[in-house]
Amino acid sequence: MEPMPIMIVAPKIRGFICTTAHPDGCARHVAEQIAVVQKRGPIAHGPRKVLVIGASTGYGLASRIAAAFGSGAATIGVFFERPGEPGRTATAGWYNTAAFEREAAAAGLYARSFNGDAFSDALKAEVIAAIKADLGQVDCIIYSLASPRRTHPRTGEVCKSVLKPIGETYTNKNLNTGTGVVNEVSIEPAEGDDVAQTVAVMGGEDWEMWIDALQAAGALAPGVQTVAYSYIGPSLTWPIYKNGTIGKAKEDVERAQRALDTRLAPLGGKAWVSVNKALVTQASSAIPVVPLYISLLYKTMKAQGTHEDCIEQMDRLFRDRLASGKPQPDEAGRIRLDDWEMAPAVQEPVARNWQAVTTENLAELGDFEGYQASFLRLFGFGLAGVDYAAETDPEVPIPSIRAAASGG
Ligand code: NAI
């Protein structure tokens, strides 16, 4: 039997991913993020022509929205998503981008998107050709990829990123985000070339390759700024994050930042690492231990009125740090959007609750409900004003990709 062209879309959760996404729900999610930025008013002296690498979900999508709807920027977005087909939904990032482009067009903003492997030379060349043809140059490049693997463009080697401690087994509390059970998890340490592989995927080399290719093509505007995202977090997560395989990759991102800073200096340009807050995204839900920490963190920050989601973080990045001329770098030269997360008034209760939390008191000490709601929202579920009982068409075009396909 032919699959139905339209369908009722419900969440299908498999471990820490949801294999369906709701087109109208994702569109609502994008609209809500746009509204957050617009409510704060225009961003003075913000970027005008922005390339976002990893632009379809999480921090990259929020960056694109803040640049476009806060700063009035033309945006080019790069991502790796799957379109819908009869009987099968697209990935959330596809629907997010379709909605973003519709909203951008309605606001008179240039937006063009590229779906493919950002690690490849071919996609870099295609994107740079589009920048040259349409915008001439870019004045801001956001690097927000999170990927489990990378095919190296020079060697062809397929590298895999792993989330492991280094040196010894790490045992700590963990939350089963499907059931709400708080148990313990033990993660075996990295072995073989796990560290080198993780650095190859999530380290700074590909960021450098993008900036070098843009610079060689003359596609960087004077005074260009580029930002890559990192995370540090509290000591309870250090064995799996900061001191683990992913932390080594983030150290390499900082190495790349210093190298890029030197190379951009003749243009009056600047490379930044921005340390962002721990938030529910597709990437963070895959990290052991972190979802329990996020549940406790959300509870405390919501109670204190300092909770932010990706869009509030990225609005603050552009508005208060990059455009204001007051980036407030730390001793290592990093922008710290994790300042509110790391405040002692937040970390002290979170650390106490970490010791005390069990399956039974999770609802009281943590915000598991908020965690689950945020997770579902990533895939367009649980948004106000969406009729989830209605049949919907899973095939939604991304205007600039459709135009490119029919034009070529
Ligand atoms: P995400 O999973 O929501 O977004 C990843 C993006 O990368 C998506 O747009 C995806 O399409 C794109 N992508 C993945 N592989 C690709 C490929 N081969 N080619 C082109 N695009 C590809 O992840 P999230 O959480 O927004 O992470 C972005 C960055 O922010 C990462 O560097 C992460 O370490 C960092 N970060 C995340 C935090 C969190 O709590 N989620 C906290 C602080 C930093």
Coordinates of C-alpha atoms and ligand atoms in Angstrom, one line a residue:
M1 CA 0.0 0.0 0.0
E2 CA 1.2 3.5 -0.8
P3 CA 2.1 5.5 2.3
M4 CA -0.4 8.3 3.1
P5 CA 0.8 11.7 1.9
I6 CA -0.5 13.3 5.0
M7 CA -0.3 11.9 8.5
I8 CA -0.9 12.5 12.2
V9 CA 2.5 13.1 13.8
A10 CA 3.2 12.0 17.3
P11 CA 6.5 11.7 19.2
K12 CA 8.4 8.5 18.8
I13 CA 11.2 8.4 21.4
R14 CA 14.1 6.0 21.0
G15 CA 16.5 6.4 23.9
F16 CA 17.7 10.0 23.8
I17 CA 16.4 10.8 20.4
C18 CA 12.9 11.4 18.9
T19 CA 12.6 10.0 15.5
T20 CA 9.6 12.1 14.4
A21 CA 9.2 15.9 14.3
H22 CA 6.1 18.0 13.9
P23 CA 6.2 20.6 11.1
D24 CA 3.7 23.0 12.6
G25 CA 5.2 22.6 16.1
C26 CA 8.7 23.3 14.9
A27 CA 7.4 26.4 13.1
R28 CA 5.7 27.5 16.4
H29 CA 9.0 26.9 18.2
V30 CA 10.9 29.1 15.7
A31 CA 8.2 31.8 15.9
E32 CA 8.4 31.8 19.7
Q33 CA 12.2 32.3 19.5
I34 CA 11.8 35.1 17.0
A35 CA 9.3 36.8 19.4
V36 CA 11.7 36.6 22.3
V37 CA 14.3 38.6 20.2
Q38 CA 11.9 41.1 18.8
K39 CA 10.5 41.8 22.2
R40 CA 14.0 43.0 23.3
G41 CA 14.2 45.4 20.4
P42 CA 16.8 45.9 17.6
I43 CA 20.4 45.1 18.4
A44 CA 22.5 48.2 17.7
H45 CA 25.8 47.7 15.8
G46 CA 25.0 44.0 15.3
P47 CA 26.3 41.9 12.4
R48 CA 24.8 42.4 9.0
K49 CA 25.9 39.3 7.0
V50 CA 26.2 36.2 9.0
L51 CA 27.2 32.6 8.2
V52 CA 26.0 30.0 10.7
I53 CA 27.5 26.5 10.5
G54 CA 25.2 24.1 12.3
A55 CA 22.2 26.5 11.9
S56 CA 19.1 24.2 12.1
T57 CA 18.7 23.3 15.8
G58 CA 20.0 24.3 19.3
Y59 CA 22.5 27.1 19.7
G60 CA 23.1 27.5 15.9
L61 CA 19.4 28.0 15.1
A62 CA 19.1 30.5 18.0
S63 CA 22.2 32.3 16.7
R64 CA 20.6 32.6 13.3
I65 CA 17.4 33.9 14.7
A66 CA 19.1 36.4 17.0
A67 CA 21.3 37.7 14.1
A68 CA 18.3 38.0 11.6
F69 CA 15.5 39.2 13.8
G70 CA 17.6 41.2 16.3
S71 CA 20.3 42.6 14.1
G72 CA 18.5 42.5 10.7
A73 CA 21.2 40.4 9.3
A74 CA 21.2 38.5 6.0
T75 CA 22.0 34.8 7.0
I76 CA 23.4 31.8 5.3
G77 CA 22.8 28.6 7.3
V78 CA 24.6 25.2 6.9
F79 CA 23.3 22.0 8.4
F80 CA 22.8 18.3 7.9
E81 CA 19.1 17.3 8.0
R82 CA 16.7 14.9 6.3
P83 CA 13.7 16.2 4.4
G84 CA 10.3 14.6 4.8
E85 CA 8.7 12.2 2.4
P86 CA 5.2 10.6 2.2
G87 CA 4.6 8.8 5.5
R88 CA 7.8 10.0 7.1
T89 CA 8.6 13.2 8.8
A90 CA 11.6 15.3 8.2
T91 CA 14.1 15.9 11.0
A92 CA 13.3 18.9 13.3
G93 CA 16.1 21.0 11.9
W94 CA 14.6 20.7 8.4
Y95 CA 11.2 22.0 9.6
N96 CA 12.9 24.7 11.8
T97 CA 14.8 26.0 8.7
A98 CA 11.7 25.9 6.5
A99 CA 9.9 28.0 9.1
F100 CA 12.9 30.3 9.6
E101 CA 13.1 31.1 5.9
R102 CA 9.4 31.8 5.6
E103 CA 9.6 34.2 8.5
A104 CA 12.7 35.8 7.2
A105 CA 11.1 36.3 3.8
A106 CA 8.0 37.9 5.4
A107 CA 10.4 40.3 7.3
G108 CA 12.3 41.2 4.1
L109 CA 15.4 39.4 5.3
Y110 CA 17.8 37.5 3.0
A111 CA 18.2 33.9 4.0
R112 CA 19.7 31.0 2.2
S113 CA 20.4 27.5 3.4
F114 CA 22.6 24.5 2.5
N115 CA 21.9 21.0 3.6
G116 CA 25.0 18.8 3.5
D117 CA 28.2 17.8 5.1
A118 CA 29.8 20.9 6.6
F119 CA 33.1 19.0 7.0
S120 CA 33.5 18.5 3.3
D121 CA 35.5 20.7 0.9
A122 CA 32.6 20.5 -1.6
L123 CA 30.0 22.1 0.6
K124 CA 32.5 24.8 1.8
A125 CA 33.1 25.7 -1.8
E126 CA 29.4 25.8 -2.6
V127 CA 28.6 28.1 0.4
I128 CA 31.6 30.4 -0.3
A129 CA 30.4 30.8 -3.9
A130 CA 27.0 31.7 -2.7
I131 CA 28.5 34.3 -0.2
K132 CA 30.5 35.8 -3.0
A133 CA 27.6 36.0 -5.4
D134 CA 24.9 37.1 -3.0
L135 CA 26.6 39.0 -0.1
G136 CA 30.2 39.6 -1.2
Q137 CA 31.5 39.0 2.2
V138 CA 30.3 38.0 5.7
D139 CA 31.1 39.9 8.9
C140 CA 30.2 37.2 11.4
I141 CA 30.7 33.4 11.3
I142 CA 29.1 31.2 14.0
Y143 CA 30.4 27.7 14.3
S144 CA 27.9 25.5 16.1
L145 CA 28.3 22.0 14.8
A146 CA 27.7 19.0 17.0
S147 CA 28.3 15.7 15.2
P148 CA 29.0 12.1 16.2
R149 CA 31.4 11.7 13.2
R150 CA 33.4 13.5 10.6
T151 CA 34.9 12.3 7.3
H152 CA 38.2 14.1 7.1
P153 CA 38.3 16.0 3.8
R154 CA 42.0 15.4 3.2
T155 CA 42.5 11.8 4.4
G156 CA 39.0 10.4 3.9
E157 CA 39.3 8.9 7.3
V158 CA 36.0 8.6 9.2
C159 CA 36.5 9.8 12.8
K160 CA 34.0 9.1 15.6
S161 CA 33.4 11.3 18.6
V162 CA 32.9 9.5 21.9
L163 CA 31.8 10.8 25.3
K164 CA 34.1 9.1 27.8
P165 CA 36.2 10.0 30.8
I166 CA 40.0 9.8 30.5
G167 CA 42.2 7.6 32.7
E168 CA 39.7 6.0 34.9
T169 CA 36.1 4.7 35.0
Y170 CA 33.6 7.4 36.1
T171 CA 30.6 6.5 38.2
N172 CA 28.0 8.9 39.1
K173 CA 24.2 9.5 39.3
N174 CA 22.3 9.4 36.1
L175 CA 18.8 10.1 34.9
N176 CA 16.9 7.8 32.6
T177 CA 15.1 10.6 30.7
G178 CA 12.5 8.2 29.4
T179 CA 11.4 6.8 32.8
G180 CA 12.5 9.4 35.4
V181 CA 14.5 6.8 37.3
V182 CA 17.6 8.1 39.0
N183 CA 20.2 5.4 39.0
E184 CA 24.0 5.1 38.7
V185 CA 26.0 4.9 35.6
S186 CA 29.6 3.8 35.1
I187 CA 31.5 4.9 32.0
E188 CA 34.7 3.1 31.0
P189 CA 37.6 5.4 30.2
A190 CA 38.7 6.3 26.7
E191 CA 40.9 3.7 25.0
G192 CA 43.0 3.5 21.8
D193 CA 42.7 6.7 19.8
D194 CA 39.4 7.8 21.3
V195 CA 40.8 11.2 22.3
A196 CA 42.4 11.9 18.9
Q197 CA 39.2 10.8 17.1
T198 CA 37.0 13.0 19.3
V199 CA 39.3 15.9 18.8
A200 CA 39.2 15.3 15.0
V201 CA 35.4 15.6 15.0
M202 CA 34.6 18.2 17.7
G203 CA 37.9 20.0 17.9
G204 CA 38.8 23.2 16.1
E205 CA 40.3 22.0 12.8
D206 CA 37.2 22.2 10.8
W207 CA 36.4 25.7 12.1
E208 CA 39.9 26.8 11.0
M209 CA 39.3 25.2 7.6
W210 CA 36.1 27.2 7.1
I211 CA 37.7 30.5 8.1
D212 CA 40.8 29.8 6.0
A213 CA 38.7 29.0 3.0
L214 CA 36.6 32.1 3.5
Q215 CA 39.7 34.3 4.0
A216 CA 41.4 32.8 0.9
A217 CA 38.3 33.6 -1.2
G218 CA 38.2 37.2 0.1
A219 CA 34.9 36.5 1.7
L220 CA 35.7 38.0 5.1
A221 CA 34.7 41.6 5.8
P222 CA 37.0 43.9 7.7
G223 CA 36.4 43.6 11.4
V224 CA 34.9 40.1 11.0
Q225 CA 34.0 38.2 14.2
T226 CA 33.8 34.4 14.5
V227 CA 32.5 32.5 17.5
A228 CA 32.6 28.7 18.4
Y229 CA 30.7 27.3 21.3
S230 CA 32.1 25.5 24.3
Y231 CA 31.0 24.2 27.7
I232 CA 32.7 23.9 31.1
G233 CA 30.1 23.3 33.8
P234 CA 30.5 22.3 37.5
S235 CA 33.1 19.8 38.8
L236 CA 30.6 17.0 39.2
T237 CA 30.4 16.7 35.4
W238 CA 34.1 17.3 34.7
P239 CA 35.1 13.6 34.4
I240 CA 32.6 13.1 31.6
Y241 CA 32.8 16.6 30.1
K242 CA 35.6 19.1 30.8
N243 CA 38.3 16.5 31.6
G244 CA 36.8 13.8 29.3
T245 CA 37.2 13.2 25.6
I246 CA 34.9 16.1 24.6
G247 CA 36.8 18.4 26.9
K248 CA 40.0 17.6 24.9
A249 CA 38.1 18.5 21.8
K250 CA 37.0 21.8 23.4
E251 CA 40.7 22.6 24.4
D252 CA 41.5 22.1 20.7
V253 CA 38.7 24.6 19.8
E254 CA 40.5 27.1 22.2
R255 CA 43.8 26.4 20.4
A256 CA 42.1 27.1 17.1
Q257 CA 40.6 30.3 18.5
R258 CA 44.1 31.6 19.3
A259 CA 45.4 30.6 15.9
L260 CA 42.5 32.2 14.1
D261 CA 42.8 35.4 16.1
T262 CA 46.3 35.8 14.8
R263 CA 45.2 35.1 11.2
L264 CA 42.3 37.5 11.4
A265 CA 44.3 40.4 13.0
P266 CA 45.3 41.9 9.6
L267 CA 41.5 42.3 8.8
G268 CA 40.9 43.8 12.2
G269 CA 39.0 40.6 12.9
K270 CA 38.5 38.5 16.1
A271 CA 37.9 34.9 16.9
W272 CA 36.0 34.0 20.1
V273 CA 35.1 30.9 22.1
S274 CA 31.8 31.5 23.9
V275 CA 31.2 29.2 26.9
N276 CA 27.4 28.7 26.9
K277 CA 24.9 27.4 29.4
A278 CA 24.0 23.7 29.7
L279 CA 20.7 23.3 27.9
V280 CA 18.5 20.6 26.5
T281 CA 19.4 20.1 22.9
Q282 CA 19.7 17.0 20.7
A283 CA 23.5 17.0 21.4
S284 CA 23.3 17.4 25.2
S285 CA 20.7 14.8 25.7
A286 CA 23.2 12.2 24.5
I287 CA 25.7 12.9 27.3
P288 CA 25.5 10.6 30.3
V289 CA 25.0 12.4 33.7
V290 CA 24.3 15.8 32.1
P291 CA 20.5 15.5 31.8
L292 CA 20.2 14.9 35.6
Y293 CA 22.4 18.0 36.2
I294 CA 20.3 20.0 33.7
S295 CA 17.1 18.9 35.6
L296 CA 18.5 20.2 38.9
L297 CA 19.9 23.3 37.2
Y298 CA 16.6 24.3 35.6
K299 CA 14.8 23.9 38.9
T300 CA 17.1 26.3 40.7
M301 CA 17.5 28.8 37.8
K302 CA 13.7 28.9 37.2
A303 CA 13.1 29.5 40.9
Q304 CA 15.6 32.3 40.9
G305 CA 14.3 33.8 37.7
T306 CA 17.6 33.5 35.8
H307 CA 16.7 30.5 33.5
E308 CA 17.5 31.0 29.9
D309 CA 17.0 28.9 26.8
C310 CA 19.1 28.9 23.6
I311 CA 17.5 32.0 22.3
E312 CA 18.0 34.1 25.4
Q313 CA 21.6 33.0 25.5
M314 CA 22.2 33.9 21.9
D315 CA 20.4 37.2 22.1
R316 CA 22.7 38.0 25.0
L317 CA 25.7 36.9 23.0
F318 CA 25.0 39.4 20.2
R319 CA 23.3 42.2 22.1
D320 CA 25.4 42.3 25.3
R321 CA 28.8 40.9 24.3
L322 CA 29.6 41.1 20.5
A323 CA 27.7 44.2 19.5
S324 CA 28.1 46.2 22.7
G325 CA 31.8 46.4 22.6
K326 CA 31.9 44.8 26.1
P327 CA 32.5 41.1 25.5
Q328 CA 33.7 40.7 29.2
P329 CA 36.3 38.0 28.4
D330 CA 37.5 35.7 31.2
E331 CA 41.2 35.2 32.1
A332 CA 41.5 32.8 29.1
G333 CA 39.9 35.3 26.7
R334 CA 36.6 33.4 26.5
I335 CA 33.1 34.9 26.4
R336 CA 31.1 33.5 29.4
L337 CA 27.4 33.1 28.8
D338 CA 27.5 30.5 31.5
D339 CA 28.0 33.3 34.0
W340 CA 24.5 32.9 35.5
E341 CA 24.7 29.1 35.5
M342 CA 28.1 29.1 37.3
A343 CA 27.0 31.7 40.0
P344 CA 27.6 30.3 43.5
A345 CA 23.9 31.1 44.3
V346 CA 23.0 28.6 41.6
Q347 CA 25.8 26.0 42.0
E348 CA 25.6 25.7 45.8
P349 CA 21.9 24.5 45.9
V350 CA 22.5 22.4 42.7
A351 CA 25.4 20.6 44.3
R352 CA 23.4 20.0 47.5
N353 CA 20.5 18.6 45.5
W354 CA 22.9 16.4 43.5
Q355 CA 23.9 14.6 46.7
A356 CA 20.3 14.2 47.8
V357 CA 18.5 13.5 44.5
T358 CA 16.7 10.1 44.1
T359 CA 14.0 8.8 41.9
E360 CA 11.5 9.6 44.6
N361 CA 12.4 13.2 45.2
L362 CA 13.4 14.1 41.6
A363 CA 10.1 16.0 41.1
E364 CA 10.8 18.1 44.1
L365 CA 14.6 18.8 43.7
G366 CA 14.7 18.8 39.9
D367 CA 12.7 20.0 37.0
F368 CA 12.2 16.7 35.2
E369 CA 8.9 17.9 33.8
G370 CA 10.7 20.9 32.4
Y371 CA 13.4 18.7 31.0
Q372 CA 10.9 16.4 29.2
A373 CA 8.9 19.4 27.9
S374 CA 12.1 21.1 26.6
F375 CA 13.1 17.8 24.9
L376 CA 9.8 17.4 23.2
R377 CA 9.7 21.0 22.1
L378 CA 13.0 20.4 20.2
F379 CA 11.0 18.2 17.9
G380 CA 7.9 20.5 17.8
F381 CA 5.8 18.7 20.3
G382 CA 3.9 20.4 23.2
L383 CA 3.7 23.8 21.7
A384 CA 0.6 26.0 22.3
G385 CA -1.6 26.7 19.4
V386 CA -0.7 23.5 17.4
D387 CA -3.5 21.0 16.6
Y388 CA -1.7 17.8 17.1
A389 CA -4.8 15.7 16.3
A390 CA -4.9 17.2 12.7
E391 CA -3.4 15.5 9.7
T392 CA -0.3 17.3 8.4
D393 CA 1.9 17.0 5.4
P394 CA 5.4 15.9 6.3
E395 CA 6.8 17.3 3.0
V396 CA 7.6 20.9 3.7
P397 CA 10.0 22.7 1.4
I398 CA 12.8 24.9 2.5
P399 CA 12.3 27.8 0.0
S400 CA 16.0 28.5 -0.8
I401 CA 16.8 24.8 -1.2
R402 CA 13.7 24.2 -3.4
A403 CA 14.7 27.2 -5.5
A404 CA 18.2 26.0 -5.9
A405 CA 17.0 22.5 -6.9
S406 CA 14.5 23.7 -9.6
G407 CA 17.0 26.3 -10.8
G408 CA 19.8 23.9 -11.3
Ligands
NAI1 P1 22.5 20.5 18.1 O1 22.6 19.0 18.0 O2 21.2 21.1 18.5 O3 23.0 21.2 16.7 C1 24.0 20.7 15.9 C2 23.9 21.3 14.5 O4 25.0 20.8 13.7 C3 22.7 21.1 13.7 O5 22.3 22.2 13.0 C4 23.1 20.0 12.8 O6 22.3 19.9 11.6 C5 24.5 20.4 12.5 N1 25.4 19.3 12.0 C6 25.8 18.2 12.6 N2 26.6 17.5 11.8 C7 26.7 18.2 10.6 C8 27.5 18.0 9.4 N3 28.2 17.0 9.2 N4 27.3 19.0 8.5 C9 26.6 20.1 8.6 N5 25.9 20.3 9.8 C10 26.0 19.4 10.7 O7 23.6 20.9 19.1 P2 23.9 22.1 20.2 O8 23.7 21.6 21.5 O9 23.2 23.3 19.7 O10 25.5 22.3 20.0 C11 26.1 23.3 19.2 C12 27.4 23.6 19.9 O11 27.2 24.2 21.2 C13 28.4 22.5 20.1 O12 29.7 22.9 19.9 C14 28.2 22.2 21.6 O13 29.3 21.5 22.2 C15 28.0 23.6 22.1 N6 27.4 23.7 23.5 C16 26.2 23.0 23.8 C17 25.7 23.1 25.0 C18 24.4 22.4 25.4 O14 24.1 22.3 26.6 N7 23.6 22.0 24.5 C19 26.3 24.0 26.1 C20 27.5 24.7 25.6 C21 28.0 24.5 24.4

